[in-house]
Short mmCIF file of C-alpha atoms and ligand atoms in Angstrom, two decimals:
data_model
loop_
_atom_site.label_atom_id
_atom_site.label_comp_id
_atom_site.label_asym_id
_atom_site.label_seq_id
_atom_site.Cartn_x
_atom_site.Cartn_y
_atom_site.Cartn_z
CA MET H 215 -26.84 2.03 -18.90
CA MET H 216 -25.27 5.13 -17.47
CA MET H 217 -25.54 8.23 -19.65
CA MET H 218 -22.80 10.88 -19.66
CA LYS H 219 -24.15 14.42 -19.90
CA LYS H 220 -22.40 17.74 -20.54
CA LYS H 221 -23.15 20.51 -18.07
CA LYS H 222 -23.03 24.21 -18.88
CA ASN H 223 -19.73 24.74 -17.09
CA GLY H 224 -18.12 22.04 -19.19
CA ARG H 225 -17.99 19.40 -16.46
CA THR H 226 -19.03 15.97 -17.58
CA THR H 227 -21.05 14.07 -15.05
CA ALA H 228 -23.02 10.89 -14.87
CA SER H 229 -26.71 11.57 -15.23
CA ALA H 230 -27.90 8.21 -13.87
CA SER H 231 -28.58 8.16 -10.15
CA LYS H 232 -26.42 5.06 -9.68
CA ARG H 233 -22.81 5.91 -8.90
CA PRO H 234 -20.50 4.38 -11.53
CA THR H 235 -18.22 1.56 -10.40
CA ILE H 236 -14.59 2.16 -9.42
CA GLU H 237 -13.27 0.96 -12.79
CA THR H 238 -15.33 3.65 -14.53
CA ARG H 239 -14.59 6.33 -11.95
CA LEU H 240 -10.87 5.68 -12.35
CA VAL H 241 -11.08 6.58 -16.02
CA HIS H 242 -13.33 9.61 -15.53
CA LEU H 243 -11.69 12.02 -13.09
CA ALA H 244 -13.65 12.81 -9.93
CA GLY H 245 -12.85 16.51 -10.21
CA LYS H 246 -11.98 18.78 -13.06
CA LEU H 247 -9.94 21.94 -13.19
CA GLU H 248 -10.97 25.07 -14.99
CA ASP H 249 -9.36 24.39 -18.36
CA PRO H 250 -10.10 26.51 -21.43
CA PHE H 251 -9.10 23.61 -23.72
CA ASP H 252 -10.93 20.83 -21.87
CA SER H 253 -7.96 18.48 -22.23
CA VAL H 254 -8.71 14.78 -21.87
CA ALA H 255 -5.45 14.07 -20.07
CA PRO H 256 -5.18 16.21 -16.94
CA PRO H 257 -2.91 19.25 -17.18
CA LEU H 258 0.46 19.10 -15.44
CA TYR H 259 1.08 22.25 -13.39
CA GLN H 260 4.85 21.94 -13.17
CA THR H 261 5.25 25.13 -11.18
CA ALA H 262 6.37 26.03 -7.68
CA THR H 263 4.52 29.34 -7.44
CA PHE H 264 1.35 31.03 -8.70
CA ASN H 265 0.98 34.74 -9.48
CA GLN H 266 -1.54 36.30 -7.06
CA PRO H 267 -4.27 38.79 -8.00
CA GLY H 268 -2.90 41.23 -5.40
CA ALA H 269 -0.67 41.53 -2.35
CA THR H 270 -3.62 40.89 -0.03
CA ASP H 271 -5.90 39.13 -2.46
CA PHE H 272 -5.11 35.45 -3.04
CA GLY H 273 -6.00 32.97 -5.74
CA ALA H 274 -6.84 29.29 -5.24
CA TYR H 275 -3.16 28.31 -5.26
CA ASP H 276 -0.09 30.25 -4.23
CA TYR H 277 2.76 27.80 -3.61
CA SER H 278 3.01 24.14 -4.65
CA ARG H 279 4.05 22.92 -1.21
CA SER H 280 0.68 24.16 0.07
CA GLY H 281 -1.29 23.05 -2.96
CA ASN H 282 -0.99 22.35 -6.66
CA PRO H 283 -3.87 21.76 -9.10
CA THR H 284 -2.42 18.50 -10.44
CA ARG H 285 -2.03 17.26 -6.88
CA THR H 286 -5.61 18.30 -6.11
CA LEU H 287 -6.83 16.16 -9.00
CA LEU H 288 -4.96 13.12 -7.69
CA GLU H 289 -6.05 13.73 -4.10
CA ASN H 290 -9.71 14.17 -5.13
CA GLN H 291 -9.55 11.05 -7.25
CA MET H 292 -8.15 8.99 -4.37
CA ALA H 293 -10.70 10.37 -1.90
CA ASP H 294 -13.45 9.49 -4.36
CA ILE H 295 -12.43 5.87 -4.90
CA GLU H 296 -11.74 5.28 -1.21
CA ASN H 297 -14.94 6.96 0.03
CA ALA H 298 -12.79 9.27 2.16
CA ASP H 299 -13.44 12.85 3.23
CA GLY H 300 -10.03 13.89 1.92
CA ALA H 301 -6.84 12.46 0.49
CA PHE H 302 -3.27 13.71 0.65
CA ALA H 303 -0.40 12.82 -1.68
CA PHE H 304 3.12 12.44 -0.27
CA ALA H 305 6.61 12.02 -1.67
CA SER H 306 6.66 8.32 -0.76
CA GLY H 307 4.74 5.73 1.18
CA MET H 308 7.17 6.24 4.06
CA ALA H 309 6.58 10.01 3.99
CA ALA H 310 2.87 9.26 4.33
CA ILE H 311 3.46 6.84 7.22
CA ALA H 312 5.79 9.34 8.93
CA THR H 313 2.96 11.88 8.73
CA VAL H 314 0.53 9.46 10.36
CA MET H 315 3.05 9.11 13.20
CA ARG H 316 2.68 12.87 13.78
CA LEU H 317 -0.81 12.16 15.11
CA VAL H 318 0.79 10.50 18.13
CA LYS H 319 2.21 12.69 20.89
CA PRO H 320 5.23 11.95 23.08
CA GLY H 321 4.15 9.60 25.84
CA GLU H 322 1.50 7.90 23.71
CA CYS H 323 1.70 4.47 22.13
CA VAL H 324 1.62 3.11 18.57
CA LEU H 325 0.44 -0.46 18.17
CA ALA H 326 1.71 -2.37 15.14
CA GLY H 327 1.89 -5.95 13.91
CA ASN H 328 4.77 -8.40 13.94
CA ASP H 329 4.97 -8.92 10.21
CA ILE H 330 5.33 -5.49 8.61
CA TYR H 331 7.27 -3.75 5.85
CA GLY H 332 10.95 -3.32 6.77
CA GLY H 333 10.89 0.47 6.29
CA THR H 334 7.93 0.80 8.66
CA GLN H 335 9.74 -1.40 11.17
CA ARG H 336 12.83 0.82 10.88
CA PHE H 337 10.71 3.92 11.56
CA LEU H 338 8.96 2.28 14.50
CA GLY H 339 12.19 0.86 15.88
CA LYS H 340 14.62 3.72 15.40
CA ILE H 341 12.74 7.00 14.90
CA ALA H 342 9.42 6.85 16.77
CA PRO H 343 10.84 5.94 20.20
CA ALA H 344 14.23 7.67 20.17
CA LYS H 345 13.35 10.85 18.28
CA GLN H 346 9.63 11.32 18.86
CA GLY H 347 9.24 9.92 22.36
CA LEU H 348 6.60 7.39 21.36
CA THR H 349 6.14 3.94 22.81
CA VAL H 350 5.87 1.27 20.13
CA LYS H 351 4.29 -2.10 20.84
CA HIS H 352 4.11 -5.03 18.48
CA VAL H 353 1.43 -7.70 18.72
CA ASP H 354 0.28 -10.52 16.49
CA MET H 355 -2.36 -8.49 14.63
CA THR H 356 -3.94 -11.64 13.25
CA GLN H 357 -5.22 -12.15 16.81
CA VAL H 358 -7.82 -9.48 17.64
CA GLU H 359 -7.62 -10.51 21.28
CA GLU H 360 -3.96 -9.43 21.40
CA VAL H 361 -4.91 -6.04 19.98
CA LYS H 362 -7.68 -5.66 22.55
CA ALA H 363 -5.36 -6.64 25.40
CA ALA H 364 -2.78 -4.03 24.34
CA LEU H 365 -5.48 -1.35 24.09
CA GLU H 366 -6.82 -2.31 27.50
CA GLU H 367 -3.33 -2.22 29.04
CA GLY H 368 -3.05 1.46 28.10
CA THR H 369 -6.15 2.36 30.13
CA LYS H 370 -5.09 0.83 33.44
CA GLY H 371 -3.01 3.74 34.68
CA ASN H 372 -0.17 1.35 35.53
CA GLY H 373 2.46 3.31 33.64
CA GLN H 374 1.60 1.79 30.25
CA PRO H 375 0.92 4.63 27.78
CA PRO H 376 -2.46 4.85 26.05
CA VAL H 377 -2.60 3.50 22.51
CA LYS H 378 -3.29 6.42 20.19
CA LEU H 379 -2.67 4.73 16.83
CA VAL H 380 -3.20 1.20 15.55
CA LEU H 381 -1.24 0.52 12.39
CA ILE H 382 -2.50 -2.47 10.41
CA GLU H 383 -1.03 -4.14 7.35
CA SER H 384 -3.26 -6.72 5.71
CA PRO H 385 -2.09 -8.72 3.93
CA THR H 386 1.28 -8.14 5.49
CA ASN H 387 4.59 -7.66 3.75
CA PRO H 388 6.30 -10.10 3.32
CA ARG H 389 4.37 -13.07 4.69
CA LEU H 390 0.88 -12.12 3.54
CA GLU H 391 -0.67 -12.61 6.95
CA VAL H 392 -4.27 -11.44 7.14
CA CYS H 393 -5.75 -9.34 9.93
CA ASP H 394 -9.46 -8.81 10.55
CA ILE H 395 -9.65 -5.11 9.67
CA SER H 396 -13.31 -4.53 10.71
CA ALA H 397 -12.87 -6.31 14.03
CA ILE H 398 -9.70 -4.34 14.87
CA CYS H 399 -11.33 -1.04 13.86
CA LYS H 400 -14.30 -1.83 16.09
CA VAL H 401 -12.19 -2.59 19.14
CA ALA H 402 -9.84 0.37 18.50
CA LYS H 403 -12.84 2.72 18.38
CA GLU H 404 -13.97 1.49 21.79
CA TYR H 405 -10.62 2.71 23.14
CA GLY H 406 -10.53 5.95 21.12
CA ALA H 407 -7.53 4.93 19.00
CA VAL H 408 -7.08 6.01 15.38
CA VAL H 409 -6.69 3.15 12.89
CA CYS H 410 -4.47 3.44 9.84
CA VAL H 411 -4.39 0.54 7.39
CA ASP H 412 -1.37 0.20 5.13
CA ASN H 413 -3.28 -1.02 2.08
CA SER H 414 -0.32 -1.00 -0.31
CA ILE H 415 -0.63 -4.70 -1.20
CA MET H 416 -4.34 -4.68 -2.07
CA ALA H 417 -4.71 -1.01 -3.10
CA PRO H 418 -8.28 0.35 -3.23
CA ILE H 419 -9.10 -1.90 -6.17
CA PHE H 420 -9.23 -5.04 -4.04
CA GLN H 421 -9.74 -3.68 -0.52
CA ARG H 422 -11.11 -0.41 0.83
CA PRO H 423 -10.13 0.02 4.49
CA ILE H 424 -12.33 3.06 5.07
CA ASP H 425 -15.40 1.02 4.14
CA LEU H 426 -14.20 -1.49 6.75
CA GLY H 427 -14.08 1.16 9.48
CA ALA H 428 -10.53 2.56 9.27
CA ASP H 429 -9.84 6.25 9.84
CA ILE H 430 -6.93 6.36 7.42
CA SER H 431 -6.09 4.25 4.40
CA MET H 432 -2.49 4.49 3.30
CA THR H 433 -1.27 3.28 -0.10
CA SER H 434 2.26 3.43 -1.39
CA ALA H 435 1.68 4.97 -4.83
CA THR H 436 5.09 3.59 -5.79
CA LYS H 437 3.33 0.25 -6.19
CA PHE H 438 0.02 -0.35 -7.97
CA ILE H 439 -1.16 3.26 -8.34
CA ALA H 440 1.73 4.22 -10.59
CA GLY H 441 2.22 0.61 -11.63
CA HIS H 442 5.24 1.01 -13.88
CA SER H 443 8.18 1.29 -11.43
CA ASP H 444 8.61 4.93 -12.37
CA VAL H 445 7.10 6.87 -9.44
CA THR H 446 7.77 7.16 -5.73
CA GLY H 447 4.75 8.33 -3.78
CA GLY H 448 2.27 7.66 -1.00
CA ILE H 449 -1.38 8.50 -0.38
CA LEU H 450 -3.33 8.97 2.82
CA SER H 451 -7.10 8.82 2.39
CA VAL H 452 -8.70 10.16 5.53
CA VAL H 453 -12.05 10.22 7.30
CA GLY H 454 -13.24 13.20 9.34
CA LYS H 455 -12.69 16.94 9.01
CA GLU H 456 -10.40 17.24 12.03
CA LEU H 457 -8.13 14.41 10.96
CA CYS H 458 -8.00 15.79 7.39
CA GLU H 459 -7.01 19.20 8.75
CA GLU H 460 -4.31 17.72 10.94
CA ILE H 461 -2.82 15.66 8.10
CA TYR H 462 -2.92 18.64 5.74
CA PHE H 463 -1.26 20.82 8.38
CA HIS H 464 1.69 18.43 8.52
CA GLN H 465 1.86 17.97 4.75
CA ASN H 466 2.14 21.73 4.29
CA ALA H 467 4.29 22.43 7.35
CA GLU H 468 6.78 19.64 6.70
CA GLY H 469 6.81 19.80 2.91
CA ASN H 470 6.71 16.06 2.28
CA MET H 471 4.13 16.29 -0.51
CA MET H 472 4.22 14.53 -3.87
CA SER H 473 5.69 16.58 -6.74
CA PRO H 474 3.40 17.71 -9.58
CA PHE H 475 4.99 15.38 -12.14
CA GLU H 476 4.68 12.34 -9.84
CA CYS H 477 1.03 13.32 -9.27
CA TRP H 478 0.50 13.48 -13.01
CA LEU H 479 2.09 10.05 -13.53
CA SER H 480 0.01 8.65 -10.67
CA LEU H 481 -3.15 10.04 -12.25
CA ARG H 482 -2.22 8.28 -15.47
CA GLY H 483 -1.47 5.09 -13.57
CA LEU H 484 -4.84 5.16 -11.81
CA LYS H 485 -6.69 4.89 -15.11
CA THR H 486 -5.35 1.40 -15.79
CA MET H 487 -4.96 0.28 -12.18
CA ALA H 488 -8.03 -1.99 -12.13
CA LEU H 489 -7.08 -3.65 -15.41
CA ARG H 490 -3.48 -4.21 -14.38
CA MET H 491 -4.32 -5.49 -10.93
CA GLU H 492 -6.87 -8.01 -12.24
CA LYS H 493 -4.35 -9.46 -14.69
CA GLN H 494 -1.56 -9.47 -12.10
CA ALA H 495 -3.79 -11.27 -9.60
CA GLN H 496 -4.78 -13.88 -12.20
CA ASN H 497 -1.10 -14.52 -12.87
CA ALA H 498 -0.29 -14.62 -9.15
CA GLU H 499 -2.96 -17.22 -8.43
CA LYS H 500 -1.50 -19.51 -11.09
CA ILE H 501 2.03 -18.94 -9.80
CA ALA H 502 0.89 -19.71 -6.23
CA ILE H 503 -0.67 -22.99 -7.40
CA PHE H 504 2.53 -23.87 -9.27
CA LEU H 505 4.62 -23.10 -6.18
CA ALA H 506 2.33 -25.07 -3.85
CA GLY H 507 2.82 -28.15 -6.02
CA HIS H 508 6.60 -27.91 -6.37
CA PRO H 509 8.74 -30.30 -4.30
CA LEU H 510 11.34 -27.62 -3.63
CA VAL H 511 8.77 -25.37 -1.92
CA LYS H 512 8.20 -25.80 1.80
CA LYS H 513 5.51 -23.18 2.36
CA VAL H 514 3.54 -20.76 0.18
CA ASN H 515 2.05 -17.54 1.52
CA TYR H 516 -0.72 -16.20 -0.71
CA ALA H 517 -3.92 -14.64 0.60
CA GLY H 518 -5.92 -16.16 -2.27
CA LEU H 519 -5.02 -19.81 -1.60
CA PRO H 520 -7.77 -21.79 0.18
CA GLY H 521 -5.12 -23.19 2.55
CA HIS H 522 -4.20 -19.72 3.84
CA PRO H 523 -4.96 -19.65 7.59
CA ASN H 524 -7.15 -16.56 7.28
CA SER H 525 -8.49 -17.03 3.75
CA GLY H 526 -12.07 -16.64 5.02
CA ILE H 527 -11.36 -13.29 6.67
CA HIS H 528 -9.47 -12.14 3.60
CA ALA H 529 -12.35 -13.10 1.31
CA SER H 530 -14.75 -11.16 3.54
CA GLN H 531 -12.77 -7.91 3.30
CA ALA H 532 -11.01 -8.08 -0.08
CA SER H 533 -12.13 -9.06 -3.55
CA SER H 534 -8.96 -10.83 -4.67
CA GLY H 535 -5.88 -12.63 -3.41
CA GLY H 536 -3.79 -9.93 -5.10
CA SER H 537 -0.51 -10.36 -6.88
CA ILE H 538 2.05 -10.77 -4.10
CA ILE H 539 3.18 -14.23 -3.04
CA SER H 540 6.00 -15.35 -0.80
CA PHE H 541 7.43 -18.82 -0.27
CA GLU H 542 10.05 -20.73 1.66
CA THR H 543 12.35 -23.42 0.31
CA GLY H 544 14.17 -24.19 3.56
CA SER H 545 17.48 -23.42 1.85
CA VAL H 546 18.97 -19.96 1.34
CA GLU H 547 21.07 -21.34 -1.51
CA ALA H 548 18.07 -22.83 -3.32
CA SER H 549 16.14 -19.56 -2.90
CA ARG H 550 19.09 -17.50 -4.10
CA ARG H 551 19.46 -19.64 -7.22
CA ILE H 552 15.75 -19.40 -8.03
CA VAL H 553 15.80 -15.63 -7.65
CA GLU H 554 18.97 -15.19 -9.68
CA ASP H 555 18.14 -17.75 -12.40
CA THR H 556 14.76 -16.33 -13.40
CA LYS H 557 15.00 -14.20 -16.50
CA LEU H 558 11.63 -12.48 -16.68
CA PHE H 559 11.47 -11.52 -12.99
CA LYS H 560 13.53 -8.46 -12.08
CA ILE H 561 15.48 -8.84 -8.83
CA THR H 562 14.20 -5.81 -7.01
CA VAL H 563 12.57 -4.51 -3.87
CA SER H 564 9.06 -3.09 -4.22
CA PHE H 565 6.03 -4.63 -5.93
CA GLY H 566 3.00 -3.76 -7.98
CA SER H 567 4.74 -3.11 -11.29
CA VAL H 568 3.58 -4.37 -14.69
CA THR H 569 6.94 -6.17 -14.71
CA SER H 570 7.21 -9.32 -12.59
CA LEU H 571 9.57 -8.87 -9.65
CA ILE H 572 11.36 -11.27 -7.33
CA SER H 573 13.33 -10.70 -4.14
CA MET H 574 14.66 -12.18 -0.91
CA PRO H 575 13.12 -9.87 1.73
CA CYS H 576 15.64 -10.63 4.51
CA TYR H 577 18.45 -9.42 2.27
CA MET H 578 16.53 -6.63 0.57
CA SER H 579 13.27 -4.89 1.64
CA HIS H 580 13.52 -6.19 5.23
CA ALA H 581 17.30 -6.12 5.68
CA SER H 582 16.92 -3.18 8.08
CA VAL H 583 14.91 -5.34 10.51
CA PRO H 584 17.50 -6.53 13.06
CA ALA H 585 18.43 -10.22 12.60
CA GLU H 586 17.32 -11.11 16.14
CA ILE H 587 13.86 -9.60 15.57
CA ARG H 588 13.55 -11.44 12.25
CA LYS H 589 14.47 -14.67 14.02
CA GLU H 590 12.05 -14.05 16.88
CA ARG H 591 9.23 -13.46 14.40
CA GLY H 592 10.06 -16.45 12.21
CA LEU H 593 11.03 -14.34 9.22
CA VAL H 594 13.37 -16.78 7.55
CA ASP H 595 16.34 -15.93 5.34
CA ASP H 596 15.23 -18.29 2.56
CA LEU H 597 11.91 -16.46 2.08
CA VAL H 598 11.34 -15.39 -1.54
CA ARG H 599 8.76 -12.77 -2.50
CA ILE H 600 7.20 -12.54 -5.94
CA SER H 601 5.19 -9.69 -7.38
CA ALA H 602 3.40 -10.97 -10.46
CA GLY H 603 3.36 -8.66 -13.46
CA ILE H 604 1.15 -8.60 -16.53
CA GLU H 605 3.28 -10.86 -18.74
CA ASN H 606 1.86 -14.02 -20.32
CA ILE H 607 1.45 -16.58 -17.54
CA ASP H 608 2.91 -19.45 -19.60
CA ASP H 609 6.11 -17.45 -20.03
CA LEU H 610 6.26 -16.70 -16.30
CA ILE H 611 5.66 -20.29 -15.19
CA GLY H 612 8.09 -21.55 -17.84
CA ASP H 613 10.73 -19.18 -16.50
CA LEU H 614 10.10 -20.29 -12.90
CA LYS H 615 10.21 -23.96 -13.92
CA GLU H 616 13.65 -23.49 -15.45
CA ALA H 617 14.96 -21.58 -12.43
CA PHE H 618 13.57 -24.23 -10.06
CA ALA H 619 15.15 -27.01 -12.15
CA GLY H 620 18.53 -25.27 -11.86
CA ALA H 621 18.12 -24.88 -8.09
CA GLU H 622 17.04 -28.50 -7.73
CA ALA H 623 20.08 -29.70 -9.67
CA ALA H 624 22.32 -27.61 -7.43
CA VAL H 625 20.89 -28.35 -3.98
CA GLY H 626 18.57 -31.33 -4.46
CA ALA H 627 14.82 -31.39 -3.80
CA SER H 628 15.23 -32.27 -0.12
CA SER H 629 14.94 -28.69 1.17
CA GLY H 630 11.26 -28.33 0.42
CA GLN H 631 9.97 -31.70 1.58
CA ALA H 632 8.39 -30.68 4.89
CA LYS H 633 5.20 -29.04 3.55
C1 LIG L 214 3.64 -2.50 2.76
C2 LIG L 214 4.45 -1.28 2.45
N1 LIG L 214 4.14 -0.12 3.03
C3 LIG L 214 4.83 1.00 2.81
C4 LIG L 214 5.92 1.01 1.96
C5 LIG L 214 6.69 2.28 1.75
O1 LIG L 214 6.39 2.82 0.51
P1 LIG L 214 7.48 3.69 -0.28
O2 LIG L 214 8.53 2.76 -0.75
O3 LIG L 214 6.67 4.30 -1.38
O4 LIG L 214 8.01 4.69 0.67
C6 LIG L 214 6.29 -0.17 1.33
C7 LIG L 214 7.44 -0.20 0.42
O5 LIG L 214 7.86 -1.23 -0.06
C8 LIG L 214 5.55 -1.35 1.59
O6 LIG L 214 5.88 -2.52 1.06
#
């Protein structure tokens, strides 16, 4: 058993040589601030500025845009659980992604998947090319060969820009497609491209992209880190001194950092993240099985179902199917009724909350993806996404059964027949 030992300076550390597991490290902060009262909950430094010892003599912190002790605690904690060299907390997941895009210079290329979060698609479609001069290419990231071909294309000197950044989502939002993170990182390294994995759906509890070879792991803290639908934030966990310095430069220069209070709430959320995510994933698995057996459902997307096309790859890089599921009914009306008739599932964008959530991505989180692109990529209007919460599973399934019965009565069971 691991023994906890008090050191002279008041820091509590593990005395056993074995590093405690993530669940334990989440509860015991990786770093500690100088605190005369040794508070168990981390102090909230709700301040913009810090009084300096002198006009030319500076303390550890001077201005909260550049650094804040509560933010440092969160950033150290994230770096610790992700095995990163540094972590940086931003005002939202999108602010974090926008900062990653700063690594790419005009004339260079960003490679992304076909099934990605709508906000990321909006950035890649409307900001990166028109306002930053970047080329954006989309490939089917579930096919490593397509990634390799795009990387190769950028080296031929035939006018195709070099790929500087590969942006992976796995599993993807909203169709839970799975990409082989290690294989993509390996091939990207051969071509000198930086790999950033948007790990918002798994979070570092179930999948740690840096251990799989990524340079940057991005997590929307709005989701599982905070876990209670009360924070907007994003984290970049980063490998390598140079990359850390570059990300920090942009965080400070552009002022897109997370506020002290959001950092404090995120720190609180982290303590229960493993517990919440385990329960949410257990619920999701049962919901996925229920959906797969329902006549109204045409297709279920859940990374933890054995029938998932890349379930083997997912199992090799993640420890759980997670708590996000999406499904098709073949009928927008049936899907709408299911979403609107559930009582325990809040109709909302986002995921990862203790509360179960339900949405129709094409009308909500992915509405900004142009209709023709959605059509081209097979992102259908009747798709429903569920984020399982921590409620009792019998209540959740009972609620879904009633909503499905209402939809079936209204549109008939015919829509889901073609499984
Ligand atoms: C996969 C994924 N990445 C990034 C984001 C952006 O995070 P935020 O909403 O915190 O900006 C989202 C938001 O839903 C998301 O689903």
